[in-house]
Amino acid sequence: MSELVSVEVDGGVATILLNRPPMNALNAEIQGALSAAAVEVGERRDVSAVILYGGEKVFAAGADIKEMERMSYTDMVQHAGSLQDFTRAISRIPKPTVAAITGYALGGGCEVALACDFRVAAKNAKLGQPEILLGIIPGAGGTQRLARLVGPAKAKDLIFSGRFVSADEALAIGLVDEVVEAEDVYAAARRRMEAYVGGPAFALRAAKEVIDRGLEVDLDTALDIERAQFAALFATRDREIGMRSFVENGPGKAKFEGA
Ligand code: CAA
């Protein structure tokens, strides 16, 4: 894997760390490494949940503008697919994920955060989709995932203006889920993810897939997806454990096996 991205696993929680100072600008190498890291944590049996983290100062200030500035239309025709692939790979991690946001999460950086299930931000964080100021639009999923998260009018406000949003405004519009002191961001994200360690891994995976896939299709099709996944969980050991534990000991005491 690239030196620009590392994966560390501790107590069932994986941390995918971006390491490209000063701004974690997302060049092609880091995009590829993020895709590989997403596949790795998705497959590893010792990982129950995942934190995306840019370090103590900055989450990521977007795609590498210096790299893009040199690209022609035909270069971008070839590259635009992989620009979406790395955020798609993050969004498809079949486990709970959270972005731990310090400093800036802009452009592609904001799009990485949008590809996670949850976002925890520092009080001094700034989020936004400033691509319009470069004469382009978000190209790593931002137009779609932002609109789905905060609604089309707020997404248009942010994408048309390119303005930065404070952590408090981000919380108010649902762009982030929790705001904490800067030095507590990683710990708060970790607390969220630790809640899923020892959980019913296949039910969590099914819940994520059904919610995400369901939002992409009409209600009837979404309900069909839910029905099939609901029934499929009756083939898991955790379903047996969960229901037997309830009958014998009452709610919330099951010791799941992740199988
Ligand atoms: N790409 C490449 N380099 C970047 C960068 C980026 N996205 N963001 C910052 N940098 C570089 C700066 O050029 C500067 O490099 P030098 O030291 O070599 O001059 C260094 O990082 C520090 O940046 P600043 O001096 O600008 O620091 P600042 O504190 O004054 O401002 C900032 C920080 C507000 C993040 C500002 O750098 C900024 O606005 N960055 C660009 C944000 C942006 O437009 N992101 C969208 C990119 S396009 C995209 O992401 C497309 C997509 O949808 C995938």
Coordinates of N, CA and C and ligand atoms in Angstrom, one line a residue, residues 22-23 25 61-66 68 83 104 106-108 111 129-131 134 136-140 164, ligand 1:
P22 N 0.6 19.2 3.5 CA 0.0 19.8 4.7 C -1.5 19.7 4.7
M23 N -2.1 19.3 3.6 CA -3.6 19.4 3.5 C -4.3 18.1 3.1
A25 N -4.2 16.7 0.4 CA -4.7 16.8 -1.0 C -4.8 15.5 -1.6
A61 N -8.3 18.7 2.1 CA -8.7 19.9 1.4 C -9.1 19.7 0.0
G62 N -9.4 18.4 -0.4 CA -10.0 18.1 -1.7 C -9.0 17.4 -2.6
A63 N -9.5 17.2 -3.8 CA -8.6 16.6 -4.9 C -7.4 17.5 -5.1
D64 N -6.4 17.0 -5.6 CA -5.1 17.7 -5.7 C -5.3 18.6 -6.9
I65 N -5.4 19.9 -6.7 CA -5.7 20.9 -7.7 C -4.5 21.1 -8.7
K66 N -3.3 20.9 -8.0 CA -2.1 21.1 -8.8 C -2.0 19.9 -9.9
M68 N -4.7 18.3 -11.0 CA -5.8 18.4 -12.0 C -5.6 19.5 -13.0
L83 N -12.1 8.7 -9.9 CA -12.4 9.8 -8.9 C -13.7 9.4 -8.1
Y104 N -10.1 21.3 7.8 CA -10.8 21.4 6.6 C -11.3 20.0 6.1
L106 N -12.9 19.7 2.6 CA -13.4 20.4 1.4 C -13.4 19.6 0.1
G107 N -14.2 19.9 -0.8 CA -14.2 19.2 -2.1 C -14.2 17.7 -1.9
G108 N -13.2 17.0 -2.5 CA -13.1 15.6 -2.4 C -12.9 15.1 -0.9
E111 N -16.3 14.9 0.3 CA -17.0 13.8 -0.4 C -16.5 12.5 0.3
Q129 N -18.0 22.4 -0.4 CA -17.8 21.9 -1.8 C -17.4 23.1 -2.6
P130 N -16.1 23.6 -2.5 CA -15.8 24.8 -3.2 C -15.4 24.7 -4.7
E131 N -15.7 23.5 -5.3 CA -15.3 23.3 -6.7 C -15.8 24.4 -7.7
L134 N -13.5 26.9 -8.8 CA -12.4 26.5 -9.7 C -13.0 26.3 -11.1
I136 N -15.5 24.2 -11.8 CA -16.0 22.8 -11.9 C -17.1 22.5 -10.9
I137 N -17.5 21.2 -10.9 CA -18.5 20.8 -9.9 C -17.9 19.6 -9.1
P138 N -18.5 19.3 -7.9 CA -17.9 18.1 -7.2 C -18.0 16.9 -8.2
G139 N -16.9 16.1 -8.1 CA -16.8 14.9 -9.0 C -16.6 13.6 -8.4
A140 N -16.6 13.6 -7.0 CA -16.4 12.3 -6.3 C -17.6 12.0 -5.5
F164 N -17.8 27.9 2.7 CA -17.4 26.9 3.8 C -18.5 27.0 4.9
Ligands
CAA1 N1 -4.9 20.7 -3.9 C1 -3.5 20.9 -4.0 N2 -2.9 21.7 -3.1 C2 -3.6 22.2 -2.1 C3 -5.0 22.0 -2.0 C4 -5.6 21.2 -2.9 N3 -6.9 20.9 -2.9 N4 -5.4 22.7 -0.9 C5 -4.4 23.3 -0.4 N5 -3.2 23.0 -1.1 C6 -1.9 23.5 -0.9 C7 -1.7 25.0 -1.2 O1 -1.5 25.2 -2.5 C8 -0.5 25.3 -0.3 O2 0.6 24.7 -1.0 P1 2.0 25.6 -1.1 O3 2.5 25.6 0.4 O4 2.9 24.8 -2.0 O5 1.7 27.0 -1.6 C9 -0.7 24.4 0.9 O6 -1.6 23.3 0.5 C10 -1.3 25.1 2.1 O7 -2.5 25.8 1.6 P2 -2.8 27.3 1.8 O8 -1.5 28.1 1.8 O9 -3.8 27.8 0.8 O10 -3.4 27.3 3.3 P3 -4.5 28.2 3.9 O11 -4.5 27.8 5.4 O12 -4.3 29.6 3.6 O13 -5.9 27.7 3.2 C11 -7.5 26.1 2.4 C12 -6.3 26.4 3.4 C13 -8.7 27.0 2.8 C14 -7.8 24.7 2.5 C15 -7.1 26.5 0.9 O14 -5.8 25.9 0.7 C16 -8.0 26.0 -0.1 O15 -9.0 26.7 -0.4 N6 -7.7 24.9 -0.7 C17 -8.5 24.4 -1.9 C18 -9.8 23.8 -1.5 C19 -10.6 23.3 -2.7 O16 -10.8 24.1 -3.6 N7 -10.9 22.0 -2.7 C20 -11.6 21.4 -3.8 C21 -10.6 20.7 -4.8 S1 -11.4 20.2 -6.3 C22 -12.1 18.7 -5.9 O17 -12.0 18.2 -4.7 C23 -12.8 18.0 -7.0 C24 -13.6 16.9 -6.6 O18 -14.8 17.0 -6.4 C25 -13.0 15.5 -6.4

